[in-house]
Coordinates of C-alpha atoms in Angstrom, one line a residue:
M18 CA 58.2 15.5 -48.4
P19 CA 55.2 17.8 -48.7
S20 CA 52.7 17.7 -45.8
K21 CA 49.2 16.5 -46.5
S22 CA 47.5 18.5 -43.8
A23 CA 46.8 22.1 -43.4
C24 CA 45.9 24.1 -40.3
L25 CA 44.3 27.4 -39.8
R26 CA 46.0 30.0 -37.7
H27 CA 43.4 32.3 -36.1
T28 CA 44.8 35.6 -34.9
E29 CA 41.5 37.0 -33.6
A30 CA 40.8 37.6 -30.0
P31 CA 38.7 35.1 -28.1
G32 CA 35.9 37.6 -27.7
Q33 CA 35.7 38.3 -31.4
L34 CA 35.8 34.7 -32.3
E35 CA 33.0 33.9 -29.9
G36 CA 30.8 36.6 -31.4
R37 CA 31.3 35.3 -34.9
M38 CA 30.5 31.8 -33.8
L39 CA 27.2 32.9 -32.3
Q40 CA 26.3 34.5 -35.7
G41 CA 26.8 31.2 -37.5
Q42 CA 30.1 32.2 -39.3
L43 CA 33.5 30.6 -39.3
P44 CA 36.4 32.4 -37.8
N45 CA 38.0 35.3 -39.7
T46 CA 39.5 34.1 -43.0
E47 CA 40.7 37.4 -44.2
K48 CA 44.0 36.7 -42.6
K49 CA 46.6 34.9 -44.6
L50 CA 46.1 31.2 -45.1
I51 CA 49.4 29.6 -45.5
P52 CA 49.2 26.6 -47.8
T53 CA 51.6 23.8 -47.7
S54 CA 54.1 23.2 -50.4
G55 CA 52.9 21.2 -53.4
S56 CA 49.5 22.7 -53.6
S57 CA 48.1 24.9 -56.3
P58 CA 45.1 27.2 -56.7
A59 CA 43.7 24.9 -59.4
A60 CA 43.6 22.1 -57.0
D61 CA 41.9 24.2 -54.5
C62 CA 39.2 25.3 -57.0
Q63 CA 38.7 21.7 -58.0
G64 CA 38.2 20.7 -54.4
S65 CA 35.6 23.3 -54.0
E66 CA 33.7 22.2 -57.0
T67 CA 33.3 18.7 -55.6
N68 CA 31.1 20.2 -52.9
P69 CA 28.5 22.2 -54.7
M70 CA 26.2 22.4 -51.6
S71 CA 28.9 23.7 -49.3
P72 CA 27.1 25.5 -46.5
F73 CA 29.7 28.3 -46.0
S74 CA 30.9 30.8 -48.5
I75 CA 34.2 32.5 -47.7
P76 CA 35.4 34.9 -50.4
A77 CA 39.1 34.7 -51.1
K78 CA 41.0 37.9 -50.7
P79 CA 43.4 38.6 -53.5
S80 CA 47.0 38.6 -52.4
N81 CA 49.5 41.3 -53.5
Q82 CA 52.4 39.1 -52.7
N83 CA 54.5 37.3 -55.3
P84 CA 53.1 33.8 -55.7
Q85 CA 56.7 32.6 -56.5
A86 CA 57.9 33.8 -53.1
K87 CA 58.6 31.2 -50.6
A88 CA 56.3 30.9 -47.8
N89 CA 57.7 31.4 -44.4
P90 CA 57.8 28.1 -42.5
A91 CA 55.2 28.2 -39.7
T92 CA 54.8 25.8 -36.9
P93 CA 51.1 24.5 -36.7
Q94 CA 49.5 25.7 -33.5
P95 CA 46.1 24.8 -32.1
P96 CA 43.7 27.8 -32.1
I97 CA 42.7 29.5 -28.9
R98 CA 39.8 27.6 -27.4
P99 CA 36.7 29.8 -27.1
K100 CA 35.3 30.7 -23.7
L101 CA 31.9 29.1 -23.4
E102 CA 31.0 30.7 -20.1
R103 CA 29.9 34.0 -21.7
T104 CA 27.0 32.3 -23.4
L105 CA 25.1 31.3 -20.3
S106 CA 23.0 34.5 -20.4
L107 CA 21.9 33.8 -23.9
D108 CA 21.2 30.2 -23.1
D109 CA 19.0 31.3 -20.2
K110 CA 17.1 33.7 -22.4
G111 CA 16.5 31.1 -25.0
W112 CA 15.3 28.7 -22.3
R113 CA 12.7 31.2 -21.1
R114 CA 11.5 31.9 -24.6
R115 CA 11.0 28.2 -25.6
R116 CA 7.6 27.1 -26.7
F117 CA 6.0 23.8 -25.9
R118 CA 4.7 21.8 -28.7
G119 CA 1.0 21.4 -29.1
S120 CA -0.8 18.0 -28.8
Q121 CA -0.8 17.5 -32.6
E122 CA 3.0 18.2 -32.8
D123 CA 3.7 15.9 -29.8
L124 CA 1.7 13.1 -31.4
A125 CA 3.6 13.5 -34.6
V126 CA 6.9 13.1 -32.6
Q127 CA 5.5 10.0 -30.9
N128 CA 4.5 8.5 -34.3
G129 CA 8.0 9.0 -35.6
A130 CA 7.1 11.7 -38.1
S131 CA 9.4 14.4 -36.7
P132 CA 11.8 15.7 -39.3
C133 CA 14.4 16.5 -36.7
R134 CA 15.7 12.9 -36.3
G135 CA 19.2 11.8 -36.4
S136 CA 22.3 13.3 -34.7
L137 CA 25.8 14.3 -35.2
Q138 CA 26.9 10.7 -34.4
D139 CA 24.5 9.4 -37.1
S140 CA 26.0 11.6 -39.7
V141 CA 29.5 10.5 -38.9
A142 CA 28.5 6.9 -38.9
Q143 CA 27.0 7.1 -42.4
S144 CA 30.2 8.6 -43.9
P145 CA 32.6 6.1 -45.6
A146 CA 35.6 8.0 -44.3
C147 CA 34.7 7.9 -40.7
S148 CA 36.7 4.8 -40.0
R149 CA 40.0 6.7 -40.1
P150 CA 40.9 10.0 -38.5
L151 CA 39.5 13.0 -40.3
P152 CA 42.0 15.1 -42.2
C153 CA 42.7 18.6 -41.2
L154 CA 40.4 18.4 -38.2
S155 CA 41.8 20.9 -35.8
T156 CA 42.2 20.2 -32.1
S157 CA 39.6 22.8 -31.3
L158 CA 36.9 20.8 -33.1
Q159 CA 37.9 17.5 -31.5
E160 CA 38.0 18.8 -28.0
I161 CA 35.0 21.1 -28.1
A162 CA 32.6 20.7 -25.2
K163 CA 29.4 18.9 -25.6
P164 CA 26.3 21.0 -26.0
R165 CA 24.8 22.3 -22.8
R166 CA 21.4 20.8 -22.0
A167 CA 18.8 21.9 -19.6
T168 CA 18.5 19.8 -16.5
G169 CA 15.7 21.6 -14.6
S170 CA 12.9 19.8 -16.5
E171 CA 12.3 16.5 -18.1
G172 CA 11.0 18.0 -21.2
G173 CA 13.8 20.5 -21.8
S174 CA 15.4 21.4 -25.1
P175 CA 19.0 22.2 -26.2
S176 CA 20.1 25.7 -25.5
L177 CA 20.8 28.4 -28.0
W178 CA 24.6 28.0 -27.8
S179 CA 24.2 24.2 -28.3
D180 CA 22.2 24.8 -31.5
C181 CA 24.7 27.2 -33.1
L182 CA 27.7 25.1 -32.1
S183 CA 26.2 21.8 -33.3
G184 CA 25.4 23.5 -36.6
M185 CA 29.0 24.7 -37.2
I186 CA 30.5 21.3 -36.3
S187 CA 28.1 19.3 -38.5
T188 CA 28.7 21.6 -41.4
S189 CA 32.5 21.5 -41.0
L190 CA 32.5 17.7 -40.7
D191 CA 30.3 17.3 -43.8
L192 CA 32.9 19.3 -45.8
L193 CA 35.8 17.3 -44.5
H194 CA 34.0 14.0 -45.2
R195 CA 33.3 14.9 -48.8
E196 CA 36.8 16.0 -49.5
A197 CA 38.2 12.8 -48.0
A198 CA 35.8 10.7 -50.0
S199 CA 36.7 12.4 -53.3
G200 CA 40.4 11.8 -52.8
G201 CA 41.2 15.4 -53.1
P202 CA 43.9 17.3 -51.2
P203 CA 43.5 18.3 -47.6
S204 CA 40.9 21.0 -46.8
R205 CA 41.8 24.5 -47.8
L206 CA 39.0 26.7 -46.6
A207 CA 40.5 29.8 -48.2
S208 CA 39.6 28.6 -51.7
L209 CA 35.9 27.9 -51.1
N210 CA 33.5 29.1 -53.8
A211 CA 32.2 32.5 -53.0
S212 CA 28.8 31.9 -54.6
H213 CA 27.7 29.5 -51.9
T214 CA 26.3 31.3 -48.9
A215 CA 25.8 29.8 -45.5
P216 CA 22.2 29.2 -44.5
A217 CA 21.0 31.5 -41.8
V218 CA 20.7 29.9 -38.4
D219 CA 17.4 30.6 -36.7
L220 CA 18.2 32.2 -33.3
D221 CA 14.5 32.0 -32.2
V222 CA 14.2 29.0 -30.0
A223 CA 10.4 29.1 -30.2
S224 CA 10.4 28.7 -33.9
S225 CA 8.6 25.7 -35.1
S226 CA 10.3 25.5 -38.5
P227 CA 12.9 22.7 -38.8
R228 CA 16.5 23.7 -38.8
T229 CA 19.2 21.8 -40.7
A230 CA 21.6 21.8 -37.7
D231 CA 19.0 21.2 -35.0
K232 CA 19.1 17.4 -35.0
A233 CA 17.9 15.4 -32.1
D234 CA 20.7 13.7 -30.2
P235 CA 19.8 10.1 -29.1
E236 CA 22.0 10.6 -26.1
H237 CA 20.0 13.6 -25.0
A238 CA 17.7 13.1 -22.1
D239 CA 14.8 14.9 -23.8
Y240 CA 15.1 12.6 -26.8
K241 CA 15.1 9.5 -24.6
L242 CA 12.1 10.7 -22.7
R243 CA 10.0 11.3 -25.8
M244 CA 10.9 7.8 -27.1
Q245 CA 9.8 6.3 -23.8
T246 CA 6.4 7.9 -24.0
R247 CA 5.6 5.7 -27.0
L248 CA 5.4 2.7 -24.6
V249 CA 2.7 4.1 -22.4
R250 CA -1.0 4.6 -23.1
A251 CA -1.9 7.1 -25.9
H252 CA -3.8 9.4 -23.6
S253 CA -1.1 9.5 -20.9
N254 CA 0.7 12.4 -22.4
L255 CA -0.9 14.2 -25.4
G256 CA 1.3 17.2 -24.9
P257 CA 3.9 18.6 -22.6
S258 CA 1.4 21.2 -21.5
R259 CA -0.8 18.5 -19.9
P260 CA 0.1 16.7 -16.7
R261 CA 2.0 13.5 -17.1
S262 CA 0.5 10.3 -16.1
P263 CA 2.1 8.6 -13.1
L264 CA 2.5 5.5 -15.3
A265 CA 4.9 7.2 -17.7
G266 CA 8.4 5.8 -17.9
D267 CA 10.3 8.1 -15.6
D268 CA 12.2 7.7 -12.5
H269 CA 9.3 8.9 -10.3
S270 CA 6.6 6.5 -11.6
I271 CA 6.7 4.3 -8.5
H272 CA 6.2 7.2 -6.2
S273 CA 3.5 8.8 -8.4
A274 CA 1.5 5.5 -8.6
R275 CA 1.8 5.1 -4.8
S276 CA 0.4 8.6 -4.1
S277 CA -2.1 9.0 -6.8
F278 CA -3.7 5.7 -7.6
S279 CA -3.9 3.4 -4.6
L280 CA -2.9 2.8 -1.0
L281 CA -1.5 -0.6 -2.0
A282 CA 2.2 -0.7 -2.2
P283 CA 3.4 -1.0 -5.8
I284 CA 5.2 -4.2 -6.7
R285 CA 8.3 -4.0 -8.8
T286 CA 8.9 -6.2 -11.7
K287 CA 12.3 -7.2 -10.5
D288 CA 10.8 -8.5 -7.3
I289 CA 8.5 -10.8 -9.2
R290 CA 11.3 -12.0 -11.5
S291 CA 13.4 -13.1 -8.6
R292 CA 12.7 -16.7 -7.6
S293 CA 12.3 -17.7 -3.9
Y294 CA 12.9 -21.4 -3.1
L295 CA 11.8 -20.9 0.5
E296 CA 8.1 -21.9 -0.1
G297 CA 6.2 -22.0 3.1
S298 CA 9.1 -20.5 5.1
L299 CA 9.0 -17.5 7.4
L300 CA 11.9 -16.1 5.4
A301 CA 10.2 -16.1 2.1
S302 CA 9.6 -12.6 0.8
G303 CA 6.1 -12.0 -0.4
A304 CA 4.5 -14.9 1.4
L305 CA 0.8 -14.4 2.0
L306 CA 1.2 -15.2 5.7
G307 CA 4.8 -14.1 6.0
A308 CA 6.3 -11.3 8.1
D309 CA 6.2 -8.7 5.4
E310 CA 2.4 -9.0 4.9
L311 CA 1.9 -9.1 8.7
A312 CA 3.9 -6.0 9.2
R313 CA 1.9 -4.3 6.4
Y314 CA -1.4 -4.8 8.2
F315 CA -0.3 -4.9 11.8
P316 CA 3.0 -3.0 12.3
D317 CA 2.8 -3.7 16.1
R318 CA 1.9 -7.4 15.4
S319 CA -1.2 -7.2 17.6
V320 CA -4.9 -7.7 16.6
A321 CA -7.9 -6.1 18.3
L322 CA -10.4 -8.8 19.5
F323 CA -14.0 -8.6 20.8
V324 CA -15.3 -11.6 22.7
A325 CA -18.8 -11.6 24.2
T326 CA -21.2 -14.0 25.8
W327 CA -24.9 -13.7 26.4
N328 CA -27.6 -16.1 27.7
M329 CA -30.6 -15.0 25.8
Q330 CA -33.0 -17.2 27.8
G331 CA -34.6 -18.4 24.6
Q332 CA -36.4 -15.1 24.1
K333 CA -37.8 -14.5 20.6
E334 CA -37.7 -10.8 21.0
L335 CA -34.4 -9.3 20.1
P336 CA -33.1 -5.9 21.3
A337 CA -34.1 -3.0 19.1
N338 CA -30.5 -1.8 19.0
L339 CA -27.3 -3.8 19.5
D340 CA -24.9 -0.9 19.4
E341 CA -24.3 -0.9 23.1
F342 CA -23.4 -4.6 22.9
L343 CA -21.1 -4.6 19.8
L344 CA -20.0 -1.0 19.7
P345 CA -19.3 0.1 23.2
T346 CA -18.6 3.8 23.8
E347 CA -15.4 3.0 25.7
A348 CA -13.7 1.9 22.4
D349 CA -12.8 4.7 20.0
Y350 CA -12.3 2.2 17.2
T351 CA -13.9 -1.0 16.2
Q352 CA -12.1 -4.3 16.6
D353 CA -10.6 -6.5 13.9
L354 CA -12.4 -9.7 15.0
Y355 CA -15.8 -10.2 16.7
V356 CA -16.6 -13.5 18.4
I357 CA -20.1 -13.8 19.9
G358 CA -21.2 -16.8 21.9
V359 CA -24.9 -17.3 22.8
Q360 CA -26.5 -19.8 25.3
E361 CA -30.2 -20.6 25.1
G362 CA -30.3 -18.7 21.9
C363 CA -33.4 -17.4 20.1
S364 CA -35.4 -19.7 17.9
D365 CA -34.5 -17.9 14.7
R366 CA -30.7 -18.2 14.6
R367 CA -30.6 -16.6 11.1
E368 CA -32.3 -13.5 12.3
W369 CA -29.8 -13.2 15.1
E370 CA -26.9 -13.4 12.7
T371 CA -28.6 -10.9 10.4
R372 CA -28.9 -8.4 13.2
L373 CA -25.2 -8.8 14.0
Q374 CA -24.3 -8.2 10.4
E375 CA -26.6 -5.2 10.2
T376 CA -25.0 -3.7 13.3
L377 CA -21.4 -4.2 12.3
G378 CA -21.9 -2.9 8.8
P379 CA -20.3 -3.6 5.4
Q380 CA -16.8 -3.5 6.7
Y381 CA -17.3 -6.9 8.4
V382 CA -18.2 -10.3 7.0
L383 CA -19.3 -13.5 8.7
L384 CA -16.2 -15.8 8.6
S385 CA -17.9 -18.7 10.3
S386 CA -21.0 -19.7 12.2
A387 CA -21.7 -22.8 14.2
A388 CA -24.4 -24.2 16.5
H389 CA -24.9 -27.0 18.9
G390 CA -28.6 -27.1 19.9
V391 CA -29.3 -23.6 21.4
L392 CA -25.5 -22.8 21.6
Y393 CA -24.5 -20.4 18.9
M394 CA -21.2 -18.9 17.9
S395 CA -20.6 -16.3 15.2
L396 CA -17.2 -15.0 14.0
F397 CA -17.1 -11.7 12.2
I398 CA -13.9 -10.4 10.8
R399 CA -12.9 -7.3 8.8
R400 CA -13.3 -8.1 5.2
D401 CA -9.7 -7.0 4.4
L402 CA -8.4 -9.8 6.6
I403 CA -10.3 -12.9 5.3
W404 CA -7.3 -13.8 3.1
F405 CA -5.1 -14.5 6.1
C406 CA -7.4 -17.1 7.8
S407 CA -7.1 -20.8 7.6
E408 CA -10.1 -23.1 7.3
V409 CA -12.4 -22.7 10.2
E410 CA -13.1 -25.9 12.1
Y411 CA -15.6 -26.6 15.0
S412 CA -16.5 -29.4 17.4
T413 CA -19.2 -29.9 20.0
V414 CA -19.7 -31.6 23.3
T415 CA -22.9 -32.5 25.1
T416 CA -22.6 -32.7 28.9
R417 CA -26.1 -33.8 29.7
I418 CA -26.8 -37.5 30.4
V419 CA -29.3 -37.5 27.5
S420 CA -27.3 -36.4 24.5
Q421 CA -30.4 -35.5 22.5
I422 CA -31.1 -32.6 24.9
K423 CA -28.5 -30.0 23.7
T424 CA -29.1 -27.2 26.2
K425 CA -26.0 -27.9 28.2
G426 CA -22.6 -28.5 26.6
A427 CA -19.8 -26.8 24.7
L428 CA -19.1 -25.5 21.2
G429 CA -15.5 -25.0 20.0
V430 CA -14.4 -23.1 16.9
S431 CA -10.7 -22.9 15.8
F432 CA -8.7 -21.4 13.0
T433 CA -5.2 -20.0 12.4
F434 CA -4.7 -16.3 11.6
F435 CA -1.3 -15.7 10.0
G436 CA 0.9 -17.9 12.2
T437 CA -1.2 -17.8 15.4
S438 CA -3.8 -20.4 16.2
F439 CA -7.0 -19.5 18.0
L440 CA -9.5 -21.5 19.9
F441 CA -12.9 -20.1 21.0
I442 CA -15.1 -22.2 23.3
T443 CA -18.6 -21.2 24.5
S444 CA -20.1 -23.4 27.2
H445 CA -23.2 -23.7 29.3
F446 CA -22.4 -25.7 32.5
T447 CA -24.8 -27.3 34.9
S448 CA -27.0 -24.8 36.9
G449 CA -27.6 -24.8 40.6
D450 CA -26.1 -23.1 43.6
G451 CA -24.6 -26.2 45.1
K452 CA -23.6 -28.2 42.0
V453 CA -20.0 -27.2 41.8
A454 CA -18.8 -30.7 41.3
E455 CA -21.1 -31.1 38.3
R456 CA -19.6 -28.0 36.7
L457 CA -16.1 -29.3 37.3
L458 CA -17.1 -32.5 35.5
D459 CA -18.5 -30.5 32.6
Y460 CA -15.1 -28.7 32.2
S461 CA -13.2 -32.0 32.2
R462 CA -15.5 -33.6 29.6
T463 CA -15.1 -30.5 27.4
I464 CA -11.3 -30.4 27.3
Q465 CA -11.1 -34.1 26.5
A466 CA -13.9 -34.4 24.0
L467 CA -13.4 -31.4 21.7
A468 CA -11.6 -32.9 18.6
L469 CA -9.7 -29.9 17.4
P470 CA -7.7 -29.2 15.3
R471 CA -8.5 -31.6 12.4
N472 CA -6.9 -30.5 9.1
V473 CA -5.2 -27.3 10.2
P474 CA -1.7 -28.3 11.6
D475 CA -0.8 -27.5 15.1
T476 CA 1.6 -24.5 15.3
N477 CA 3.5 -26.1 18.2
P478 CA 2.9 -29.8 18.5
Y479 CA 5.7 -30.3 21.0
R480 CA 3.7 -28.4 23.7
S481 CA 0.4 -30.1 22.9
S482 CA -1.4 -32.7 25.0
A483 CA -3.9 -35.3 23.7
G484 CA -6.0 -35.0 26.9
D485 CA -6.5 -31.2 26.8
V486 CA -7.7 -29.3 23.8
T487 CA -6.6 -26.0 25.2
T488 CA -2.9 -27.0 25.0
R489 CA -3.1 -27.4 21.2
F490 CA -3.6 -23.7 20.4
D491 CA -1.6 -20.5 20.9
E492 CA -4.5 -18.3 22.1
V493 CA -7.6 -19.8 23.8
F494 CA -10.7 -17.9 24.8
W495 CA -13.3 -19.7 26.9
F496 CA -16.6 -17.8 27.6
G497 CA -20.2 -18.6 28.4
D498 CA -22.6 -19.2 31.2
F499 CA -20.5 -21.2 33.6
N500 CA -23.3 -21.0 36.3
F501 CA -20.8 -20.5 39.2
R502 CA -22.6 -18.6 42.0
L503 CA -21.8 -16.3 44.8
S504 CA -21.9 -18.3 48.1
G505 CA -23.3 -16.9 51.3
G506 CA -26.9 -16.4 50.4
R507 CA -28.9 -13.6 48.9
V508 CA -29.0 -11.5 52.0
A509 CA -25.3 -11.3 52.3
V510 CA -24.9 -10.5 48.6
E511 CA -27.5 -7.8 48.7
A512 CA -25.7 -6.2 51.6
F513 CA -22.7 -5.7 49.4
L514 CA -24.8 -4.4 46.5
K515 CA -26.5 -1.7 48.6
Q516 CA -23.2 -0.1 49.6
K517 CA -22.8 3.5 48.6
P518 CA -21.3 5.3 46.7
E519 CA -20.1 2.2 44.8
V520 CA -20.1 -1.5 45.3
D521 CA -17.0 -3.2 46.6
V522 CA -16.6 -5.7 43.8
L523 CA -13.4 -7.2 45.2
A524 CA -15.0 -8.0 48.5
L525 CA -18.0 -9.5 46.6
L526 CA -15.7 -11.8 44.5
Q527 CA -14.3 -13.3 47.7
H528 CA -17.5 -15.4 47.7
D529 CA -17.3 -16.3 44.0
Q530 CA -17.2 -20.1 43.5
L531 CA -15.3 -19.9 40.2
T532 CA -12.5 -17.7 41.7
R533 CA -12.1 -20.1 44.5
E534 CA -11.9 -23.2 42.2
M535 CA -9.4 -21.5 39.9
R536 CA -7.1 -20.8 42.8
K537 CA -7.2 -24.4 43.8
G538 CA -6.4 -25.4 40.2
S539 CA -9.3 -27.7 39.8
I540 CA -10.7 -25.9 36.8
F541 CA -9.5 -23.7 33.9
R542 CA -5.8 -24.4 34.6
G543 CA -3.6 -21.8 33.0
F544 CA -6.5 -19.4 32.3
E545 CA -6.8 -15.8 33.4
E546 CA -9.5 -13.3 33.8
A547 CA -9.5 -9.6 33.6
E548 CA -10.4 -7.5 36.6
I549 CA -14.2 -7.3 37.2
H550 CA -15.6 -3.8 37.8
F551 CA -19.3 -4.5 36.9
L552 CA -22.2 -5.8 38.8
P553 CA -23.4 -9.4 38.8
S554 CA -24.9 -10.3 35.4
Y555 CA -27.5 -12.7 36.8
K556 CA -30.4 -12.8 37.6
F557 CA -32.6 -9.8 36.6
D558 CA -36.2 -9.3 36.1
I559 CA -36.8 -9.0 32.3
G560 CA -37.0 -5.4 31.3
K561 CA -35.9 -4.1 34.7
D562 CA -32.8 -3.4 36.6
T563 CA -33.9 -5.3 39.7
Y564 CA -32.6 -8.7 40.6
D565 CA -34.9 -11.7 40.9
S566 CA -38.0 -10.7 42.7
T567 CA -39.8 -14.0 42.2
T568 CA -40.5 -16.5 45.0
K569 CA -37.2 -18.4 44.2
Q570 CA -35.2 -15.3 45.1
R571 CA -32.1 -16.5 43.3
T572 CA -28.8 -15.0 44.4
P573 CA -27.2 -12.4 42.1
S574 CA -24.0 -14.0 40.7
Y575 CA -21.3 -13.6 38.1
T576 CA -22.4 -16.6 36.0
D577 CA -21.3 -15.1 32.6
R578 CA -17.5 -14.9 32.2
V579 CA -14.8 -14.5 29.6
L580 CA -11.5 -16.3 30.3
Y581 CA -8.3 -16.5 28.3
K582 CA -5.1 -18.5 28.0
S583 CA -1.9 -18.2 26.0
R584 CA 1.1 -20.4 25.2
H585 CA 3.3 -17.3 25.4
K586 CA 3.0 -15.2 28.5
G587 CA 1.9 -11.6 27.7
D588 CA 0.5 -12.4 24.3
I589 CA -3.1 -11.4 25.4
C590 CA -3.6 -8.0 26.9
P591 CA -7.2 -7.2 28.2
M592 CA -8.3 -3.7 27.4
K593 CA -11.9 -3.7 28.7
Y594 CA -14.1 -6.1 30.7
S595 CA -17.6 -5.1 31.2
S596 CA -21.3 -5.8 30.9
C597 CA -24.2 -4.2 29.0
P598 CA -26.9 -3.0 31.5
G599 CA -28.9 -1.4 28.7
I600 CA -30.0 -4.8 27.1
K601 CA -32.8 -6.1 29.3
T602 CA -34.6 -8.6 27.1
S603 CA -33.2 -11.5 29.1
D604 CA -32.5 -12.4 32.8
H605 CA -28.8 -12.2 31.9
R606 CA -26.8 -9.2 31.0
P607 CA -24.4 -9.6 28.1
V608 CA -20.7 -9.6 29.1
Y609 CA -17.9 -8.7 26.7
G610 CA -14.1 -8.2 26.7
L611 CA -11.8 -6.2 24.5
F612 CA -8.3 -7.6 24.0
R613 CA -5.1 -7.0 22.1
V614 CA -3.6 -10.3 21.0
K615 CA -0.1 -10.7 19.6
V616 CA 0.1 -12.3 16.2
R617 CA 3.1 -14.1 14.6
P618 CA 3.9 -14.7 10.9
G619 CA 3.0 -18.1 9.5
R620 CA 3.6 -20.4 6.6
D621 CA 1.7 -20.7 3.4
N622 CA 1.4 -24.4 3.5
I623 CA -1.7 -24.5 5.7
P624 CA -5.3 -24.9 4.2
L625 CA -6.7 -21.4 3.8
A626 CA -10.3 -20.3 3.8
A627 CA -9.6 -18.6 0.4
G628 CA -11.7 -15.6 1.3
K629 CA -14.9 -17.5 2.0
F630 CA -17.7 -15.7 3.9
D631 CA -21.4 -15.7 4.1
R632 CA -22.2 -13.5 1.1
E633 CA -26.0 -13.9 1.4
L634 CA -26.0 -12.7 5.0
Y635 CA -23.7 -9.8 4.0
L636 CA -26.2 -8.6 1.3
I637 CA -29.2 -8.9 3.7
G638 CA -27.5 -6.9 6.4
I639 CA -26.6 -4.1 3.9
K640 CA -30.2 -3.9 2.7
R641 CA -31.4 -3.7 6.2
R642 CA -29.1 -0.8 6.9
I643 CA -30.2 1.0 3.8
S644 CA -33.9 0.5 4.4
K645 CA -33.7 1.7 8.0
E646 CA -31.8 4.8 6.9
I647 CA -34.5 5.6 4.3
Q648 CA -37.1 5.2 7.0
R649 CA -35.3 7.5 9.3
Q650 CA -35.0 10.2 6.7
E651 CA -38.6 9.9 5.8
A652 CA -39.6 10.2 9.4
L653 CA -37.5 13.4 9.7
K654 CA -39.2 14.8 6.6
S655 CA -42.7 14.0 7.9
Q656 CA -41.8 15.7 11.2
S657 CA -40.6 18.8 9.5
S658 CA -43.6 19.0 7.2
S659 CA -46.1 18.4 10.0
A660 CA -44.8 21.3 12.0
V661 CA -47.3 24.2 12.0
C662 CA -46.2 27.8 12.6
T663 CA -48.9 30.0 14.2
V664 CA -48.7 33.7 14.3
S665 CA -50.6 35.4 17.1

């Protein structure tokens, strides 16, 4: 039975075959093409006429042999596979000579107006004969390697060898499809019409003219990248010569957005799509008060805290500069939270808070402010951290017999930061050298009467006590004018103060009433105090560094103190404990402490402050800073303009 397939036998060397393929020609057809039995030249000519646009023209060589002679039987053999390694140099040269498209051409590609659309696979899919194996398709065409693509750049283009090879394959496949669709005999390339010449393949990679065989492959990385750019903004990539926007759809968009646009960590869409049913749990990813957010702002889980107390003696005049008070030189960096308690505060409380805001600057906001008579407390926090605070609650206690006189008592303010609850108490106890019992009574009334917390839940109710407010919070700071004195009289105290080169503070504290009562356990149970290395803060002559020179001759004492207590041992670490000798507008020196406090993650089911702060005070403080800076610059200009140079 006659065979319905024909195969070409190439006898050229691999090098010669490769050279011809690079020139856009088929292998040498001048050799004998051995047709199968049952075929005729007329059929061959008819088959060629059915393809009037055949891209290749191979002239048939007249044969001198007898057409009646029997053809020698030949066993079909696959042709020798060409060596593709030798084209690497040409491919590299073509890559170097490639030309980037301009902005207009790139926009045309993005709008879908490029003529080079489609691919080899598309042409095969459109053919009606592609559902069955193609006739007379040699093994070399089926097993040919895929075109080499550049991998060194996102905007790369197919190499020179890929263009030539894809052109030859697509042309041969078109010829085979048409013959199969016409029902003609198997392909006989030897009988092609000599009048049809093959189109010249443009070897210049930089040419902008469209080529018939240079079709974009949808599987190509360059084609996919150009299709993705249609999903981004129009100005993100007007041309390959311009820098790509970090928002473009590539694999490095997340890293680019992180480094170029914001310090905020980018949020992946898949993380938002995932559902978490652990609402209010410590294990919930993305919780506002959870461990991830806490580690983002505080990798060591500790917050810097400033706590200060000052008895202002009701003076209307405020210090000209509060930098020594709020911004001590011992600290290289500012703190995260500032808590300032005042006893016998000035008559204009709003002016005092404005001065605090002006000194701290725009990086801080007033989270809460409370007052009880002349007891003031102000909480300033970094504006980045207001989202992690619960509602701020406060409570007051009057320790005087006549409750209308609010000069002695206590003011407590509490809130939860992430998962750690804080309680701040400022107090003014009974004055007098020998009234220790009255001061102990003031302490007992305070811990029993302060009604905190109210709406914010207790972080550890199993360790709380109804009779002691300090047991209901994780971290407690108690500061104020406790009025505990140094016993022994003024003469003995002055003897210690006159010691040179420095005062023996430890020996002086042996006469401290508060230290003695704390050792007994009669007051401030569970509280601690940092080591004192400063001089007594009471009582000075206003505007001077000398202690009381009036007829009363009050004994210098450590009346102003800052104490702390924690549920977990080691959570509070004192960094600095000192006074401000430069502020002399009162008979008391301000006393402050710098602390590092451990913070734990919390739950999102607590009532939050929702970023509330005193915006009006914030704006007033900023205007004050600007106006003072303008005045300072004008003063410098006036000094420079008033300078007179005389030449003698």
